[in-house]
Coordinates of N, CA, C and O in Angstrom, one line a residue:
M1 N 74.8 93.3 54.2 CA 74.7 93.5 55.5 C 75.7 94.3 55.5 O 77.1 93.5 55.8
Q2 N 75.8 95.8 56.2 CA 77.1 96.4 56.8 C 76.9 96.4 58.6 O 75.7 97.1 59.0
V3 N 77.8 96.2 59.5 CA 77.6 96.3 61.0 C 79.0 97.6 61.7 O 80.1 97.3 61.2
D4 N 78.7 98.4 61.9 CA 79.6 99.4 62.4 C 79.1 99.3 63.8 O 78.2 100.1 64.7
W5 N 80.5 98.8 64.2 CA 80.3 98.4 65.6 C 80.3 99.9 66.9 O 80.5 100.0 68.1
G6 N 81.0 100.5 66.1 CA 80.8 102.0 66.9 C 82.3 102.4 67.8 O 82.8 103.0 68.2
D7 N 83.1 101.6 67.7 CA 84.5 101.3 68.2 C 85.7 101.2 67.5 O 86.9 100.5 67.2
G8 N 85.2 101.3 66.2 CA 86.2 101.3 65.1 C 86.2 100.3 64.6 O 87.5 100.5 63.1
V9 N 85.3 99.3 64.6 CA 85.6 98.0 64.0 C 84.5 98.2 63.2 O 82.9 98.1 63.3
S10 N 84.3 97.3 61.8 CA 82.9 97.4 60.9 C 83.1 96.0 60.1 O 84.5 95.6 59.9
E11 N 82.1 95.2 59.7 CA 82.5 94.0 59.2 C 81.2 93.9 58.0 O 79.8 94.9 58.4
T12 N 81.6 93.0 57.3 CA 79.9 93.2 56.1 C 79.7 91.8 56.4 O 80.8 90.6 56.6
L13 N 78.7 91.4 56.7 CA 78.2 89.6 56.8 C 76.9 89.6 55.4 O 76.5 90.6 55.2
D14 N 76.9 88.1 55.0 CA 76.2 88.0 53.9 C 74.6 87.0 54.7 O 75.5 86.3 55.8
V15 N 74.1 87.8 54.4 CA 72.5 87.1 55.2 C 71.7 86.1 53.9 O 72.2 86.4 52.5
V16 N 71.5 85.1 54.2 CA 71.0 83.8 53.0 C 69.6 84.8 53.1 O 69.2 85.3 52.9
A17 N 69.2 84.6 51.0 CA 68.2 85.3 50.8 C 66.9 84.7 50.9 O 66.9 83.3 51.7
G18 N 66.1 85.6 51.6 CA 65.0 85.1 52.6 C 64.6 85.0 53.7 O 63.9 84.7 54.4
E19 N 66.3 85.2 54.5 CA 65.9 85.5 55.4 C 65.9 87.1 56.4 O 65.8 88.1 55.5
R20 N 64.9 86.9 57.2 CA 64.6 88.1 58.0 C 65.3 88.7 59.0 O 64.5 89.7 59.7
S21 N 66.4 88.0 59.4 CA 66.6 88.2 60.8 C 68.2 87.4 60.5 O 68.5 86.5 60.3
F22 N 69.3 88.1 61.5 CA 70.3 87.4 61.8 C 71.0 87.9 63.4 O 70.1 88.4 64.0
S23 N 71.9 87.0 63.2 CA 72.5 87.2 64.8 C 74.0 87.2 64.5 O 74.8 86.6 63.6
T24 N 74.7 87.7 65.0 CA 76.5 87.9 65.4 C 76.6 88.5 67.0 O 76.0 88.7 67.6
S25 N 77.8 88.2 67.1 CA 78.7 89.3 68.3 C 79.5 90.0 68.0 O 80.1 89.9 66.6
H26 N 80.0 91.0 69.2 CA 81.3 91.1 69.1 C 81.7 91.6 70.5 O 81.1 91.6 71.5
Q27 N 83.0 91.3 70.4 CA 84.0 92.3 71.6 C 84.5 93.1 71.4 O 85.4 93.7 71.0
Y28 N 83.7 93.8 73.0 CA 84.5 95.1 72.9 C 85.9 95.1 73.7 O 85.4 94.8 75.0
V29 N 86.7 95.8 74.1 CA 88.4 95.5 74.8 C 87.7 96.8 75.2 O 89.4 97.0 76.0
E30 N 87.6 97.7 75.0 CA 86.8 99.4 76.2 C 85.9 99.8 76.9 O 85.1 99.1 76.0
D31 N 85.6 100.1 77.7 CA 84.4 100.7 78.1 C 83.8 101.8 77.4 O 84.7 102.5 76.6
G32 N 82.8 102.0 77.7 CA 82.5 103.6 77.0 C 80.9 103.4 76.5 O 80.2 102.2 76.4
Q33 N 80.3 104.1 75.7 CA 79.2 104.0 75.1 C 79.4 104.4 73.3 O 80.1 104.8 73.0
F34 N 78.9 103.2 73.3 CA 78.8 103.3 71.8 C 77.9 102.7 70.7 O 76.7 102.1 71.0
T35 N 77.6 103.7 69.4 CA 76.4 103.6 68.6 C 76.5 101.9 67.7 O 77.9 102.5 66.8
I36 N 75.8 101.7 67.8 CA 75.8 99.8 66.2 C 74.8 100.7 65.3 O 73.8 100.9 65.8
D37 N 75.6 100.8 64.4 CA 74.7 101.0 63.1 C 75.0 100.1 61.9 O 75.8 99.3 61.9
V38 N 73.8 99.5 61.7 CA 73.3 98.4 60.9 C 72.9 99.0 59.6 O 72.0 99.5 59.9
T39 N 73.3 98.6 58.3 CA 72.8 98.6 56.7 C 72.3 97.9 56.4 O 72.9 96.8 56.4
V40 N 70.9 97.7 55.7 CA 71.0 96.3 55.3 C 70.6 96.8 53.7 O 70.0 97.4 53.2
L41 N 70.7 96.2 53.1 CA 71.0 96.1 51.0 C 70.2 95.3 50.5 O 70.5 94.1 51.3
D42 N 69.4 95.6 49.5 CA 68.8 94.3 48.9 C 69.2 94.6 47.6 O 70.3 95.0 47.6
D43 N 68.9 93.9 46.5 CA 69.4 93.3 45.7 C 69.1 94.2 44.7 O 69.3 94.2 43.5
D44 N 67.7 95.1 44.8 CA 67.6 96.0 44.0 C 68.3 97.3 44.5 O 68.0 98.8 44.1
T45 N 69.4 97.7 45.4 CA 70.1 98.7 45.7 C 69.4 99.6 46.7 O 69.5 100.7 47.0
G46 N 68.1 99.1 47.6 CA 67.6 99.7 48.5 C 68.1 99.1 49.6 O 69.0 98.3 49.5
S47 N 67.8 100.0 50.7 CA 69.0 99.9 51.9 C 68.4 100.7 53.0 O 67.1 101.5 52.9
V48 N 68.6 100.2 54.0 CA 67.9 100.7 55.2 C 68.5 100.7 56.0 O 69.4 99.6 56.5
T49 N 68.6 101.7 57.0 CA 69.6 101.6 58.1 C 69.3 102.2 59.6 O 67.9 103.0 59.5
G50 N 69.7 101.1 60.5 CA 68.9 101.4 62.1 C 70.1 101.0 63.3 O 71.0 100.9 62.8
S51 N 69.6 101.5 64.0 CA 71.2 102.3 64.8 C 70.5 101.4 66.6 O 69.4 101.9 66.6
T52 N 71.6 101.4 67.4 CA 71.0 101.2 68.6 C 72.6 101.6 69.5 O 73.5 102.1 68.6
T53 N 72.6 101.7 70.8 CA 73.6 101.8 71.7 C 73.8 100.7 72.7 O 73.2 100.2 72.8
I54 N 75.0 100.5 73.0 CA 75.5 99.8 73.9 C 76.7 100.6 75.1 O 77.1 101.0 74.8
G55 N 76.8 100.1 76.3 CA 77.2 101.0 77.2 C 78.1 99.4 77.4 O 77.4 98.5 77.8
V56 N 79.5 99.5 77.4 CA 80.3 98.8 78.0 C 80.9 98.9 79.5 O 81.7 100.0 79.9
I57 N 80.6 98.2 80.2 CA 81.2 98.5 81.8 C 82.9 98.3 82.0 O 83.2 97.1 81.5
N58 N 83.1 99.4 82.6 CA 84.9 98.5 82.8 C 84.9 97.1 83.6 O 84.6 97.0 84.5
A59 N 85.8 97.0 83.0 CA 86.1 95.6 84.0 C 87.6 95.9 84.6 O 89.0 96.3 84.2
A60 N 87.6 95.6 86.2 CA 88.7 95.6 87.3 C 89.7 95.1 86.5 O 89.6 93.5 86.3
P61 N 91.3 95.2 86.8 CA 92.2 94.4 86.7 C 91.9 92.8 87.6 O 91.1 93.1 88.4
M62 N 92.3 91.7 87.3 CA 92.3 90.5 88.2 C 93.5 89.9 88.3 O 94.7 90.3 86.9
N63 N 93.2 88.6 89.0 CA 94.3 87.5 88.4 C 95.7 88.1 88.8 O 96.8 87.9 88.4
L64 N 96.0 89.3 90.1 CA 97.2 89.5 90.4 C 97.9 88.1 91.1 O 98.0 87.6 91.8
V65 N 99.3 88.2 90.2 CA 100.3 87.0 90.4 C 101.6 87.7 91.3 O 102.3 88.6 90.8
I66 N 102.1 87.2 92.4 CA 103.3 88.2 92.8 C 103.8 87.0 93.3 O 103.4 86.3 93.9
D67 N 105.1 86.7 92.5 CA 106.4 86.0 93.2 C 106.8 85.9 94.3 O 106.9 87.2 94.7
P68 N 107.0 85.0 95.0 CA 108.0 84.9 96.1 C 109.2 85.6 96.1 O 110.1 85.8 95.1
V69 N 109.5 86.5 96.6 CA 110.8 87.5 96.8 C 111.1 86.9 97.8 O 111.5 86.5 98.9
Q70 N 112.6 87.0 97.6 CA 113.9 86.1 98.3 C 114.5 86.5 99.4 O 114.6 87.9 99.2
M71 N 114.4 86.1 100.7 CA 115.4 86.4 101.6 C 116.6 87.2 100.6 O 117.4 86.7 100.2
I72 N 116.9 88.3 101.5 CA 117.9 89.0 101.1 C 118.9 89.9 102.7 O 118.3 89.3 103.8
T73 N 120.3 90.3 102.6 CA 121.1 90.7 103.5 C 120.9 92.2 103.3 O 120.7 92.6 102.9
E74 N 120.3 92.8 104.7 CA 120.5 94.2 104.9 C 121.6 94.7 103.9 O 122.3 94.4 103.9
G75 N 120.6 95.5 103.4 CA 121.7 96.8 102.3 C 121.4 96.2 101.0 O 121.6 96.8 100.1
D76 N 120.9 95.1 100.7 CA 120.5 94.2 99.5 C 119.2 95.1 99.4 O 118.6 95.4 99.7
T77 N 119.3 94.5 97.2 CA 118.1 94.9 96.7 C 117.1 93.7 96.8 O 117.4 92.7 96.5
A78 N 116.0 94.0 96.9 CA 115.0 92.6 97.0 C 114.2 92.8 95.6 O 113.6 94.1 95.4
L79 N 113.7 91.5 95.2 CA 113.3 91.7 93.5 C 111.8 91.2 93.3 O 111.6 90.3 94.5
L80 N 111.1 92.6 93.2 CA 109.5 91.7 93.3 C 109.2 91.7 91.9 O 108.7 92.9 91.4
S81 N 108.3 90.7 91.4 CA 107.8 90.3 90.3 C 106.2 90.0 90.3 O 106.0 89.5 91.2
L82 N 105.6 90.7 89.6 CA 104.5 90.6 89.5 C 103.4 90.8 87.5 O 104.3 91.1 87.3
S83 N 102.6 89.9 88.2 CA 101.5 90.0 86.6 C 100.3 90.0 87.1 O 99.8 89.2 87.9
F84 N 99.2 90.3 85.9 CA 97.9 90.3 86.3 C 97.4 90.4 85.2 O 97.8 90.3 84.1
D85 N 96.0 90.3 85.1 CA 95.0 90.4 83.3 C 94.2 91.5 84.1 O 93.8 92.2 85.0
D86 N 93.6 92.3 82.7 CA 92.9 93.1 82.1 C 92.1 92.7 81.3 O 92.8 93.0 80.3
P87 N 90.8 92.7 81.4 CA 89.8 92.9 79.5 C 90.0 93.9 79.2 O 90.0 93.1 78.0
G88 N 90.0 94.6 79.7 CA 90.8 96.1 78.6 C 92.0 95.8 78.6 O 92.6 97.5 79.4
G89 N 92.3 95.2 77.9 CA 94.0 95.1 77.5 C 94.6 96.5 77.0 O 95.8 96.5 77.0
N90 N 93.9 97.2 76.3 CA 94.3 98.4 75.7 C 94.7 99.7 77.4 O 94.9 100.8 77.2
D91 N 94.3 99.0 78.5 CA 94.0 100.4 79.7 C 95.7 100.7 80.5 O 96.7 99.6 80.3
P92 N 96.0 101.5 80.7 CA 97.6 102.0 81.2 C 97.2 101.5 82.7 O 96.0 101.8 82.8
H93 N 98.1 100.7 83.3 CA 97.9 100.8 84.8 C 99.0 101.6 85.7 O 99.8 101.9 84.9
T94 N 98.3 102.2 86.8 CA 99.7 102.4 87.5 C 99.7 100.9 88.9 O 98.6 100.3 89.5
V95 N 101.1 101.0 89.5 CA 101.2 99.5 89.9 C 101.9 100.7 91.2 O 102.9 101.1 91.2
T96 N 101.3 100.3 92.7 CA 101.8 101.3 94.0 C 102.0 100.3 94.9 O 101.5 99.0 95.0
V97 N 103.2 100.4 95.1 CA 104.1 99.4 95.5 C 104.5 100.0 97.2 O 105.2 101.5 97.4
D98 N 104.0 99.8 98.6 CA 104.3 100.0 99.9 C 105.0 98.6 100.0 O 104.9 97.2 100.6
W99 N 106.7 99.2 100.3 CA 107.8 97.9 100.4 C 107.5 97.8 101.9 O 107.9 96.3 102.3
G100 N 106.9 98.4 103.0 CA 106.4 97.8 104.2 C 107.8 98.1 105.3 O 108.1 97.8 106.4
D101 N 108.8 98.9 105.0 CA 109.9 99.5 105.7 C 110.0 101.1 106.2 O 110.9 101.6 106.5
G102 N 108.7 101.3 106.1 CA 108.3 103.0 106.0 C 108.7 103.9 105.4 O 109.1 105.1 105.4
S103 N 109.3 103.3 103.9 CA 109.8 104.6 103.0 C 108.7 104.6 102.4 O 107.6 104.2 102.7
D104 N 108.4 105.7 101.7 CA 107.0 106.4 100.6 C 107.2 105.3 100.1 O 107.9 104.7 99.1
P105 N 106.0 104.7 99.6 CA 105.4 103.9 98.5 C 105.7 104.4 97.0 O 105.8 105.5 97.2
E106 N 106.0 103.6 96.4 CA 106.5 104.1 95.0 C 105.4 103.2 93.7 O 104.8 102.3 94.4
V107 N 105.0 104.6 92.6 CA 103.9 104.4 91.8 C 104.5 104.0 90.4 O 105.4 104.9 90.1
F108 N 104.7 102.4 89.6 CA 105.0 102.7 88.2 C 104.3 102.7 87.7 O 102.9 102.3 87.4
N109 N 104.4 103.6 86.8 CA 102.8 103.5 85.8 C 103.4 103.2 84.5 O 104.7 102.9 83.9
L110 N 102.3 101.9 84.4 CA 102.3 100.8 83.1 C 101.7 101.4 81.9 O 100.9 101.5 82.0
A111 N 102.2 101.1 80.6 CA 102.0 101.6 79.0 C 100.9 100.6 78.9 O 100.7 99.6 79.3
P112 N 100.0 101.1 78.2 CA 98.6 100.1 77.6 C 99.0 99.0 77.0 O 100.5 99.0 76.2
G113 N 98.7 97.9 77.6 CA 98.9 96.3 77.3 C 99.7 95.6 78.2 O 99.7 94.8 78.3
V114 N 100.8 96.5 78.7 CA 101.7 95.8 80.2 C 101.5 95.5 81.0 O 100.7 95.9 81.6
Q115 N 101.2 94.4 81.4 CA 100.7 93.8 82.5 C 101.6 92.5 83.3 O 101.3 92.2 84.1
S116 N 102.7 93.0 83.4 CA 103.6 92.8 84.3 C 104.9 94.0 84.5 O 104.9 94.5 83.7
I117 N 105.6 93.5 85.5 CA 106.6 94.5 86.4 C 107.6 93.5 86.7 O 107.0 92.8 87.5
T118 N 108.9 93.9 87.1 CA 109.7 93.7 88.0 C 110.3 95.0 88.5 O 110.9 95.5 87.5
E119 N 110.6 95.1 89.9 CA 111.9 96.4 90.1 C 112.0 95.8 91.4 O 111.4 94.8 92.3
G120 N 112.7 96.9 91.8 CA 114.0 96.1 93.0 C 113.8 97.8 94.5 O 113.1 98.7 94.0
H121 N 113.9 97.0 95.3 CA 114.3 98.1 96.3 C 114.9 97.8 97.2 O 115.3 95.9 97.8
Q122 N 116.4 98.5 98.0 CA 117.4 98.1 99.0 C 116.5 98.1 100.6 O 115.5 99.3 100.6
Y123 N 116.9 97.5 101.0 CA 116.2 97.3 102.0 C 117.7 97.8 103.7 O 118.6 96.9 103.4
A124 N 117.8 99.1 103.8 CA 118.9 99.0 104.6 C 119.4 98.5 105.5 O 120.2 98.4 106.1
D125 N 118.3 98.3 106.2 CA 118.3 97.4 108.1 C 117.0 96.6 108.1 O 116.1 96.6 107.6
D126 N 117.9 95.6 109.0 CA 116.2 94.7 108.9 C 115.8 95.2 110.5 O 116.6 96.3 111.0
M127 N 115.4 95.1 110.8 CA 114.7 95.7 112.1 C 115.8 95.6 113.6 O 116.3 94.7 113.9
P128 N 116.1 97.3 113.7 CA 116.7 97.0 115.4 C 116.3 96.6 116.2 O 115.2 96.1 116.3
D129 N 117.4 95.9 117.0 CA 116.7 94.5 118.4 C 115.9 93.4 117.6 O 114.7 93.0 118.1
G130 N 115.9 93.2 116.3 CA 114.9 92.4 115.8 C 115.7 90.6 115.9 O 117.1 90.6 116.5
P131 N 115.3 89.6 116.0 CA 115.8 88.1 116.1 C 117.1 88.1 114.8 O 117.3 87.2 114.9
G132 N 116.9 89.1 114.2 CA 118.1 88.2 113.1 C 117.7 88.4 111.9 O 118.4 88.8 110.5
E133 N 116.3 87.9 111.7 CA 115.7 88.1 110.3 C 114.4 88.2 110.8 O 113.6 88.9 111.2
T134 N 114.1 89.9 109.6 CA 113.1 90.8 109.7 C 111.6 90.2 108.7 O 112.4 90.7 107.7
P135 N 111.0 90.3 108.9 CA 109.8 89.7 107.8 C 109.3 91.8 107.6 O 108.5 91.9 108.6
Y136 N 109.1 91.9 106.2 CA 108.5 92.9 105.9 C 107.4 92.3 104.9 O 108.0 92.0 103.6
S137 N 106.2 93.6 104.9 CA 104.8 92.8 104.3 C 105.0 94.1 103.5 O 105.3 94.8 102.8
I138 N 105.0 93.6 101.7 CA 105.2 94.4 100.2 C 103.5 93.8 100.5 O 103.3 93.4 99.9
D139 N 103.3 95.4 100.2 CA 101.7 95.6 99.4 C 101.6 96.0 98.1 O 102.6 97.1 98.4
V140 N 101.1 95.3 97.4 CA 100.6 95.7 96.0 C 99.0 96.1 95.7 O 98.5 95.3 96.1
T141 N 98.8 97.4 95.1 CA 97.5 97.7 94.5 C 98.2 97.9 92.7 O 98.9 98.8 92.4
V142 N 97.2 97.1 91.9 CA 97.2 97.7 90.4 C 95.9 97.9 90.3 O 94.8 98.0 90.2
A143 N 96.2 99.1 89.2 CA 95.2 100.3 89.0 C 94.6 100.6 87.3 O 95.7 101.0 87.1
D144 N 93.8 100.5 87.3 CA 93.7 100.9 85.9 C 92.9 102.0 85.5 O 92.7 102.9 86.8
A145 N 93.0 102.9 84.6 CA 92.8 104.3 84.8 C 91.4 104.7 84.6 O 90.9 105.8 84.8
D146 N 90.5 103.7 84.8 CA 88.8 104.4 85.6 C 89.3 103.7 87.2 O 87.8 104.3 88.0
G147 N 90.3 103.7 87.6 CA 90.5 103.8 89.1 C 90.0 102.4 89.5 O 89.8 102.4 90.9
E148 N 89.5 101.1 88.8 CA 89.2 99.9 89.2 C 90.6 99.4 89.8 O 92.0 99.6 88.9
S149 N 90.7 98.5 90.9 CA 92.0 98.1 91.2 C 92.2 96.9 92.1 O 90.9 95.7 91.7
V150 N 93.1 95.9 92.0 CA 93.3 94.6 92.3 C 94.3 94.5 93.5 O 95.4 95.4 92.9
S151 N 94.4 94.3 94.4 CA 95.7 94.2 95.2 C 96.1 92.8 95.9 O 95.5 92.3 96.2
G152 N 97.0 93.0 96.0 CA 97.7 91.6 96.9 C 99.2 92.3 97.4 O 99.7 92.9 98.0
S153 N 99.4 90.9 98.0 CA 100.7 91.5 99.4 C 101.8 90.2 99.3 O 101.4 88.8 98.7
T154 N 103.0 90.2 99.5 CA 104.0 89.3 99.6 C 104.8 89.3 100.9 O 104.8 90.8 101.8
T155 N 105.9 88.9 100.9 CA 106.7 88.8 102.3 C 108.3 89.3 101.9 O 108.4 87.6 101.2
V156 N 109.3 89.7 102.6 CA 110.5 89.3 102.2 C 111.2 89.1 103.5 O 110.8 90.0 104.6
L157 N 111.9 88.5 103.9 CA 112.7 88.2 105.0 C 114.4 89.5 104.6 O 114.6 88.7 103.9
V158 N 114.7 89.8 105.6 CA 115.9 90.5 105.4 C 116.6 90.0 106.6 O 116.1 90.5 107.9
K159 N 117.3 89.4 106.8 CA 118.3 89.4 107.7 C 119.3 90.3 108.2 O 120.2 91.0 106.8
N160 N 120.0 90.1 109.1 CA 121.2 91.4 109.4 C 122.8 90.7 108.8 O 122.7 89.3 108.7
A161 N 123.2 91.6 108.5 CA 124.5 91.7 108.6 C 125.8 92.1 109.6 O 125.2 93.0 110.0
S162 N 126.3 91.2 109.8 CA 127.0 91.4 110.9 C 128.3 92.5 110.5 O 128.9 92.7 109.5
P163 N 129.0 93.1 111.3 CA 129.8 94.0 111.3 C 130.7 93.9 110.9 O 131.1 92.9 111.6
T164 N 131.6 94.5 109.9 CA 132.8 94.1 109.7 C 133.7 95.1 109.9 O 133.2 96.5 110.0
V165 N 135.2 95.0 110.2 CA 136.2 96.0 110.9 C 136.6 96.1 109.6 O 137.5 95.4 108.5
L166 N 137.3 98.0 109.6 CA 137.5 98.2 108.3 C 139.0 98.1 108.7 O 139.6 98.8 107.4
F167 N 140.0 99.0 110.1 CA 140.4 99.1 110.4 C 140.8 99.7 111.4 O 140.2 99.7 112.5
V168 N 141.7 99.0 112.1 CA 142.7 99.2 113.1 C 144.0 100.0 113.7 O 144.9 99.0 113.0
R169 N 143.8 100.8 114.7 CA 145.1 101.8 114.3 C 146.3 100.7 115.5 O 145.2 101.3 116.8
Q170 N 147.2 100.4 115.8 CA 147.9 99.8 116.5 C 148.2 101.1 117.6 O 148.8 102.1 117.1
P171 N 147.8 101.0 119.2 CA 148.2 101.9 120.0 C 150.1 102.4 120.0 O 150.3 101.3 119.8
E172 N 150.2 103.4 120.1 CA 151.5 103.5 120.2 C 151.9 103.1 121.5 O 151.4 102.4 122.7
M173 N 153.0 102.9 121.5 CA 154.0 101.9 123.2 C 154.0 103.4 123.6 O 154.0 104.4 123.8
I174 N 153.5 103.0 125.2 CA 153.2 103.4 126.2 C 153.8 103.0 127.4 O 154.1 102.5 127.4
D175 N 153.7 103.8 128.7 CA 155.1 103.5 129.9 C 153.7 103.0 130.6 O 153.0 102.9 130.7
E176 N 154.5 102.2 131.1 CA 154.0 100.9 132.3 C 153.1 102.3 133.2 O 153.3 103.5 133.6
S177 N 151.4 101.8 133.4 CA 150.7 102.6 134.3 C 150.4 103.9 133.0 O 149.0 104.9 133.7
G178 N 150.4 104.0 132.1 CA 150.0 104.8 131.2 C 148.5 104.6 130.7 O 147.9 103.2 130.4
T179 N 148.1 105.3 129.4 CA 146.4 105.0 128.9 C 147.0 104.9 127.1 O 147.5 106.0 126.9
A180 N 146.6 103.7 126.7 CA 146.4 103.4 125.3 C 145.5 104.0 124.7 O 144.1 103.7 125.2
E181 N 145.7 104.8 123.4 CA 144.5 105.0 122.7 C 144.5 103.9 121.3 O 145.1 103.7 120.8
L182 N 143.2 103.2 121.6 CA 142.9 102.3 120.2 C 141.4 103.2 119.5 O 141.1 103.4 119.4
L183 N 142.0 103.2 117.8 CA 140.9 103.6 117.3 C 140.7 102.3 116.5 O 141.6 101.6 115.7
V184 N 139.5 102.3 115.8 CA 138.6 101.0 115.4 C 137.8 102.1 114.6 O 136.9 102.3 114.7
A185 N 137.7 101.4 113.1 CA 136.7 101.8 112.3 C 136.3 100.9 111.8 O 136.7 99.4 111.5
F186 N 134.8 100.5 111.7 CA 134.0 99.4 111.3 C 132.9 99.9 110.4 O 132.2 101.0 110.6
A187 N 132.3 98.7 109.8 CA 131.0 99.5 109.2 C 129.9 98.6 109.1 O 130.2 97.4 109.9
D188 N 128.6 98.8 109.1 CA 127.4 98.2 110.1 C 126.1 98.3 109.2 O 125.5 99.4 109.4
P189 N 126.1 97.4 107.7 CA 124.6 97.6 107.2 C 123.6 97.8 107.7 O 122.7 98.1 107.7

């Protein structure tokens, strides 16, 4: 007996003499509509073929795991690492990340079979007038080619970096009751 599963996989099965029915199974790794062709051969070279169709529904990505993001100082880069599962392992995926700091969300395209990613994002500033450590919510959505998705979020703490003095120019000598001019350059990430 020969079975063509319609997804590029065929197999030959041995059926015990005298048996008039059989059962077998097959795992489909992609969604779609498939025609299954079965050909039964007897020992006298006679054959008969039958067909049926099966619809395989897309399964959404799942089991999104987002690793904790380490606290950073403003001006530094936070690293986001995540992984997920998708029963349709041959699907390409898009990962959309909203970093929570007002910047445009970033979209990362993953090749078929890739189910993890590590990306970085620079946080230019903690929240002005904030408490010294600003929590930013990072929202993530993973979508497959059929539009099915899974979402999750994590938080990164961005702490303030103190300003640093880069240059102080010594004032020139002045007369009593004169005005001194002081030039200071500093950086505040």
